[in-house]
Amino acid sequence: MVSTSLGVLQSDLIKFKPLLPTWKVLSIYQFDMAVYTKIFVKFPKKFWPEGKGREFFLYVSSRRGYYGVWQEFEAQYPDANVLLVTVTDKESRRIEQQSDNQTKAEIMEVLRSMFPGEDVPDATDILVPRWWSDRFYKGTFSNWPIGVNRYEYDQLRAPVGRVYFTGEHTSEHYNGYVHGAYLSGIDSADILINCAQKSMCKYHVQGKYD
Ligand SMILES: Cc1cc2nc3c(=O)[nH]c(=O)nc-3n(C[C@H](O)[C@H](O)[C@H](O)COP(=O)(O)OP(=O)(O)OC[C@H]3O[C@@H](n4cnc5c(N)ncnc54)[C@H](O)[C@@H]3O)c2cc1C
């Protein structure tokens, strides 16, 4: 039972012997592995608005996805003085490849342009997760691209001989989510048990044009 992420399947971390058949490899590459990065930044003092209805704020840049979505945590963690900025996909991959100091400098520039009237101190700490660079994840969750249909999805989930596949990317209704990962584990275990105990091993992939 292979339960690694789609991103790992798209990498060469696991060597299948014999190699996976072409139909399986094609289906693996037809789906996307998204990257979603939550960068935490700590400051010696607060300089942003807080209180009800002000938990989130946005930065609009001409550069798409450049440090756009911000969140403060004053209600949950009083006096932590921490901000969270979320970036995705292309920006995530770019940021993962640079030093944390470079990211911090970019963030400081953005914040100082967002709050021109405030005394914005340098951040004292930054946490930059690197899900895309991590060979055991290669991203954060799968994404079903437009134009890819049920046929490829069934192929993505289908076993190859006695090798079974599970994980959020194989979840029937909730791919991308943690409950999808959980439910797919149950589904895959049922498929395996049916095969081992009841000899019901045939996995039906509906034809592309059925
Ligand atoms: C930043 C972030 C935010 C998210 N937010 C949400 C959210 O708000 N709501 C939500 O529902 N979901 C969210 N998700 C998605 C959710 O976490 C995933 O969909 C879920 O964890 C996937 O579980 P999984 O078991 O399919 O895969 P994984 O969690 O990737 O588990 C696979 C495991 O296999 C291990 N592994 C990989 N390669 C090998 C190998 N060669 N040998 C042995 N072990 C290996 C990995 O280390 C990992 O432990 C988020 C994910 C991230 C990263």
Short mmCIF file of C-alpha atoms and ligand atoms in Angstrom, two decimals:
data_model
loop_
_atom_site.label_atom_id
_atom_site.label_comp_id
_atom_site.label_asym_id
_atom_site.label_seq_id
_atom_site.Cartn_x
_atom_site.Cartn_y
_atom_site.Cartn_z
CA MET A 1 0.00 0.00 0.00
CA VAL A 2 1.66 3.23 -1.12
CA SER A 3 0.36 6.18 0.91
CA THR A 4 2.84 8.89 -0.05
CA SER A 5 1.67 12.17 -1.53
CA LEU A 6 1.08 12.74 -5.23
CA GLY A 7 4.18 14.98 -5.19
CA VAL A 8 6.32 12.09 -3.98
CA LEU A 9 4.84 9.82 -6.68
CA GLN A 10 5.80 12.48 -9.23
CA SER A 11 9.39 12.45 -7.97
CA ASP A 12 11.93 9.65 -8.22
CA LEU A 13 12.05 8.97 -4.47
CA ILE A 14 10.42 5.55 -4.79
CA LYS A 15 11.81 3.06 -7.30
CA PHE A 16 9.12 0.65 -8.48
CA LYS A 17 10.40 -2.69 -9.78
CA PRO A 18 9.08 -3.48 -12.31
CA LEU A 19 8.43 0.10 -13.40
CA LEU A 20 4.86 1.34 -13.12
CA PRO A 21 2.93 0.89 -16.39
CA THR A 22 2.56 3.88 -18.72
CA TRP A 23 -1.15 4.40 -17.95
CA LYS A 24 -0.32 4.76 -14.24
CA VAL A 25 2.58 7.14 -14.79
CA LEU A 26 0.47 9.29 -17.13
CA SER A 27 -2.32 9.55 -14.58
CA ILE A 28 0.15 10.54 -11.83
CA TYR A 29 1.45 13.41 -13.94
CA GLN A 30 -1.98 14.61 -15.04
CA PHE A 31 -2.79 15.82 -11.54
CA ASP A 32 -1.09 18.78 -9.85
CA MET A 33 0.58 19.01 -6.48
CA ALA A 34 -0.12 22.46 -5.08
CA VAL A 35 2.13 24.36 -2.68
CA TYR A 36 0.59 26.42 0.11
CA THR A 37 3.00 28.19 2.45
CA LYS A 38 2.20 29.81 5.76
CA ILE A 39 5.06 32.08 6.75
CA PHE A 40 5.09 33.21 10.39
CA VAL A 41 6.87 36.45 11.33
CA LYS A 42 7.48 37.67 14.88
CA PHE A 43 7.93 41.32 15.87
CA PRO A 44 9.06 43.12 19.02
CA LYS A 45 5.80 45.11 19.00
CA LYS A 46 2.47 45.39 17.17
CA PHE A 47 1.97 47.99 14.46
CA TRP A 48 -1.06 46.51 12.64
CA PRO A 49 -4.78 47.05 13.27
CA GLU A 50 -6.39 44.52 15.56
CA GLY A 51 -9.76 43.63 17.03
CA LYS A 52 -12.98 42.21 15.72
CA GLY A 53 -13.25 42.15 11.94
CA ARG A 54 -9.59 43.04 11.48
CA GLU A 55 -8.05 39.63 11.76
CA PHE A 56 -7.25 39.42 8.05
CA PHE A 57 -5.79 42.02 5.74
CA LEU A 58 -4.69 42.03 2.13
CA TYR A 59 -1.75 43.41 0.19
CA VAL A 60 -2.43 44.10 -3.47
CA SER A 61 0.66 43.97 -5.64
CA SER A 62 0.99 44.20 -9.42
CA ARG A 63 3.02 41.02 -9.00
CA ARG A 64 0.50 38.18 -8.71
CA GLY A 65 0.51 36.37 -5.37
CA TYR A 66 3.24 38.53 -3.80
CA TYR A 67 2.67 38.33 -0.01
CA GLY A 68 -1.06 38.91 -0.51
CA VAL A 69 -2.95 37.41 2.46
CA TRP A 70 -2.16 38.40 6.06
CA GLN A 71 -3.55 37.30 9.39
CA GLU A 72 -2.96 38.44 12.96
CA PHE A 73 -3.41 36.30 16.08
CA GLU A 74 -3.94 38.75 18.89
CA ALA A 75 -7.16 37.08 20.08
CA GLN A 76 -5.65 33.58 20.07
CA TYR A 77 -2.11 34.47 21.24
CA PRO A 78 -2.16 37.83 23.04
CA ASP A 79 1.17 39.68 22.87
CA ALA A 80 2.81 37.06 20.69
CA ASN A 81 3.21 39.83 18.08
CA VAL A 82 3.12 37.31 15.27
CA LEU A 83 1.80 37.81 11.75
CA LEU A 84 1.06 35.07 9.24
CA VAL A 85 1.39 35.66 5.53
CA THR A 86 0.25 33.02 3.07
CA VAL A 87 1.72 32.47 -0.38
CA THR A 88 1.04 29.71 -2.90
CA ASP A 89 2.43 27.75 -5.82
CA LYS A 90 4.83 29.84 -7.95
CA GLU A 91 5.61 32.27 -5.12
CA SER A 92 5.99 29.40 -2.65
CA ARG A 93 8.51 27.68 -4.90
CA ARG A 94 10.43 30.92 -5.45
CA ILE A 95 10.57 31.68 -1.73
CA GLU A 96 11.65 28.14 -0.83
CA GLN A 97 14.73 28.61 -2.99
CA GLN A 98 15.96 31.77 -1.30
CA SER A 99 17.34 32.39 2.18
CA ASP A 100 15.00 33.20 5.07
CA ASN A 101 16.84 36.54 5.39
CA GLN A 102 15.93 37.42 1.81
CA THR A 103 12.28 36.51 2.49
CA LYS A 104 12.33 38.57 5.67
CA ALA A 105 13.71 41.57 3.75
CA GLU A 106 10.93 41.26 1.14
CA ILE A 107 8.31 41.00 3.87
CA MET A 108 9.65 44.07 5.68
CA GLU A 109 9.47 46.09 2.47
CA VAL A 110 5.87 44.98 1.89
CA LEU A 111 4.82 45.78 5.47
CA ARG A 112 6.45 49.21 5.39
CA SER A 113 4.55 50.02 2.22
CA MET A 114 1.31 48.70 3.76
CA PHE A 115 1.72 50.79 6.93
CA PRO A 116 3.52 53.96 5.77
CA GLY A 117 2.53 55.98 8.83
CA GLU A 118 3.70 53.41 11.38
CA ASP A 119 7.04 52.70 13.00
CA VAL A 120 7.51 49.16 11.63
CA PRO A 121 10.36 47.40 13.48
CA ASP A 122 12.45 44.63 11.93
CA ALA A 123 11.08 41.14 12.53
CA THR A 124 12.95 39.20 15.19
CA ASP A 125 12.04 35.73 13.88
CA ILE A 126 10.68 34.09 10.78
CA LEU A 127 9.45 30.57 10.01
CA VAL A 128 9.36 29.56 6.35
CA PRO A 129 8.04 26.02 5.78
CA ARG A 130 9.49 24.26 2.73
CA TRP A 131 6.87 21.67 1.75
CA TRP A 132 7.84 21.67 -1.91
CA SER A 133 11.55 21.05 -1.24
CA ASP A 134 10.84 18.32 1.30
CA ARG A 135 11.41 15.04 -0.55
CA PHE A 136 8.79 13.29 1.61
CA TYR A 137 6.02 15.75 0.62
CA LYS A 138 6.94 17.70 -2.56
CA GLY A 139 4.03 20.05 -2.02
CA THR A 140 1.05 20.41 0.29
CA PHE A 141 -2.02 18.83 -1.35
CA SER A 142 -3.19 17.60 -4.73
CA ASN A 143 -5.25 19.63 -7.13
CA TRP A 144 -7.56 18.18 -9.78
CA PRO A 145 -6.87 20.31 -12.88
CA ILE A 146 -9.58 21.52 -15.24
CA GLY A 147 -9.94 19.15 -18.17
CA VAL A 148 -8.77 16.05 -16.32
CA ASN A 149 -11.73 13.74 -15.95
CA ARG A 150 -12.95 10.81 -13.94
CA TYR A 151 -11.13 8.32 -16.16
CA GLU A 152 -7.66 9.63 -15.20
CA TYR A 153 -8.76 9.92 -11.59
CA ASP A 154 -9.80 6.24 -11.49
CA GLN A 155 -6.44 5.35 -12.98
CA LEU A 156 -4.68 7.40 -10.31
CA ARG A 157 -6.45 5.39 -7.60
CA ALA A 158 -6.19 2.01 -9.30
CA PRO A 159 -3.84 -0.66 -7.97
CA VAL A 160 -1.05 -2.02 -10.14
CA GLY A 161 -1.02 -5.74 -9.52
CA ARG A 162 -0.61 -6.13 -5.79
CA VAL A 163 0.56 -2.55 -5.28
CA TYR A 164 -2.27 -0.38 -3.89
CA PHE A 165 -2.40 3.42 -3.70
CA THR A 166 -4.03 5.59 -1.08
CA GLY A 167 -3.85 9.11 0.38
CA GLU A 168 -5.78 12.36 -0.08
CA HIS A 169 -5.16 12.39 -3.85
CA THR A 170 -7.13 9.12 -4.16
CA SER A 171 -10.13 10.28 -2.13
CA GLU A 172 -13.39 10.06 -4.03
CA HIS A 173 -14.96 13.31 -2.80
CA TYR A 174 -12.43 15.13 -0.64
CA ASN A 175 -9.10 15.09 -2.44
CA GLY A 176 -6.81 17.77 -1.06
CA TYR A 177 -8.20 17.53 2.47
CA VAL A 178 -7.20 15.74 5.64
CA HIS A 179 -10.57 13.97 5.89
CA GLY A 180 -10.00 12.84 2.27
CA ALA A 181 -6.76 11.22 3.43
CA TYR A 182 -8.61 9.50 6.27
CA LEU A 183 -11.52 8.28 4.13
CA SER A 184 -9.24 7.10 1.34
CA GLY A 185 -7.37 4.97 3.88
CA ILE A 186 -10.63 3.25 4.81
CA ASP A 187 -11.60 2.77 1.13
CA SER A 188 -8.21 1.35 0.23
CA ALA A 189 -8.21 -1.01 3.20
CA ASP A 190 -11.69 -2.26 2.11
CA ILE A 191 -10.45 -2.89 -1.43
CA LEU A 192 -7.48 -4.81 -0.08
CA ILE A 193 -9.58 -6.85 2.38
CA ASN A 194 -12.11 -7.72 -0.35
CA CYS A 195 -9.26 -9.02 -2.46
CA ALA A 196 -7.49 -10.93 0.32
CA GLN A 197 -10.56 -12.44 1.99
CA LYS A 198 -13.19 -12.65 -0.75
CA SER A 199 -10.98 -12.88 -3.84
CA MET A 200 -12.78 -9.81 -5.22
CA CYS A 201 -9.69 -8.28 -6.70
CA LYS A 202 -10.93 -6.72 -9.92
CA TYR A 203 -10.71 -2.93 -9.88
CA HIS A 204 -13.04 -1.35 -12.40
CA VAL A 205 -11.87 1.69 -14.31
CA GLN A 206 -14.74 3.07 -16.32
CA GLY A 207 -13.87 3.71 -19.99
CA LYS A 208 -12.94 7.27 -20.91
CA TYR A 209 -15.96 7.73 -23.21
CA ASP A 210 -18.54 5.55 -21.36
C1 LIG B 1 0.37 23.92 5.12
C2 LIG B 1 -0.77 22.96 4.91
C3 LIG B 1 -2.06 23.36 5.21
C4 LIG B 1 -3.13 22.49 5.04
N1 LIG B 1 -4.37 22.90 5.40
C5 LIG B 1 -5.38 22.02 5.37
C6 LIG B 1 -6.66 22.38 5.89
O1 LIG B 1 -6.86 23.48 6.36
N2 LIG B 1 -7.66 21.45 5.83
C7 LIG B 1 -7.46 20.20 5.34
O2 LIG B 1 -8.38 19.39 5.34
N3 LIG B 1 -6.25 19.82 4.84
C8 LIG B 1 -5.21 20.70 4.85
N4 LIG B 1 -3.99 20.33 4.38
C9 LIG B 1 -3.87 19.07 3.64
C10 LIG B 1 -3.73 17.84 4.51
O3 LIG B 1 -2.75 18.07 5.49
C11 LIG B 1 -3.31 16.68 3.58
O4 LIG B 1 -4.31 16.50 2.59
C12 LIG B 1 -3.15 15.38 4.33
O5 LIG B 1 -2.21 15.50 5.37
C13 LIG B 1 -2.68 14.31 3.38
O6 LIG B 1 -2.52 13.12 4.09
P1 LIG B 1 -1.91 11.86 3.37
O7 LIG B 1 -1.85 10.78 4.38
O8 LIG B 1 -2.61 11.61 2.07
O9 LIG B 1 -0.42 12.29 2.94
P2 LIG B 1 0.79 12.81 3.84
O10 LIG B 1 0.32 13.58 5.01
O11 LIG B 1 1.74 13.45 2.87
O12 LIG B 1 1.38 11.44 4.42
C14 LIG B 1 2.29 10.67 3.67
C15 LIG B 1 3.39 10.20 4.61
O13 LIG B 1 4.30 9.39 3.85
C16 LIG B 1 5.62 9.70 4.27
N5 LIG B 1 6.53 9.32 3.16
C17 LIG B 1 6.73 9.97 2.00
N6 LIG B 1 7.62 9.29 1.24
C18 LIG B 1 7.96 8.18 1.95
C19 LIG B 1 8.84 7.08 1.68
N7 LIG B 1 9.53 6.98 0.54
N8 LIG B 1 8.96 6.12 2.63
C20 LIG B 1 8.24 6.20 3.80
N9 LIG B 1 7.40 7.21 4.11
C21 LIG B 1 7.26 8.19 3.18
C22 LIG B 1 5.60 11.19 4.53
O14 LIG B 1 6.65 11.55 5.39
C23 LIG B 1 4.23 11.34 5.19
O15 LIG B 1 4.31 11.15 6.57
C24 LIG B 1 -2.90 21.17 4.54
C25 LIG B 1 -1.60 20.76 4.25
C26 LIG B 1 -0.55 21.64 4.45
C27 LIG B 1 0.86 21.15 4.18
#
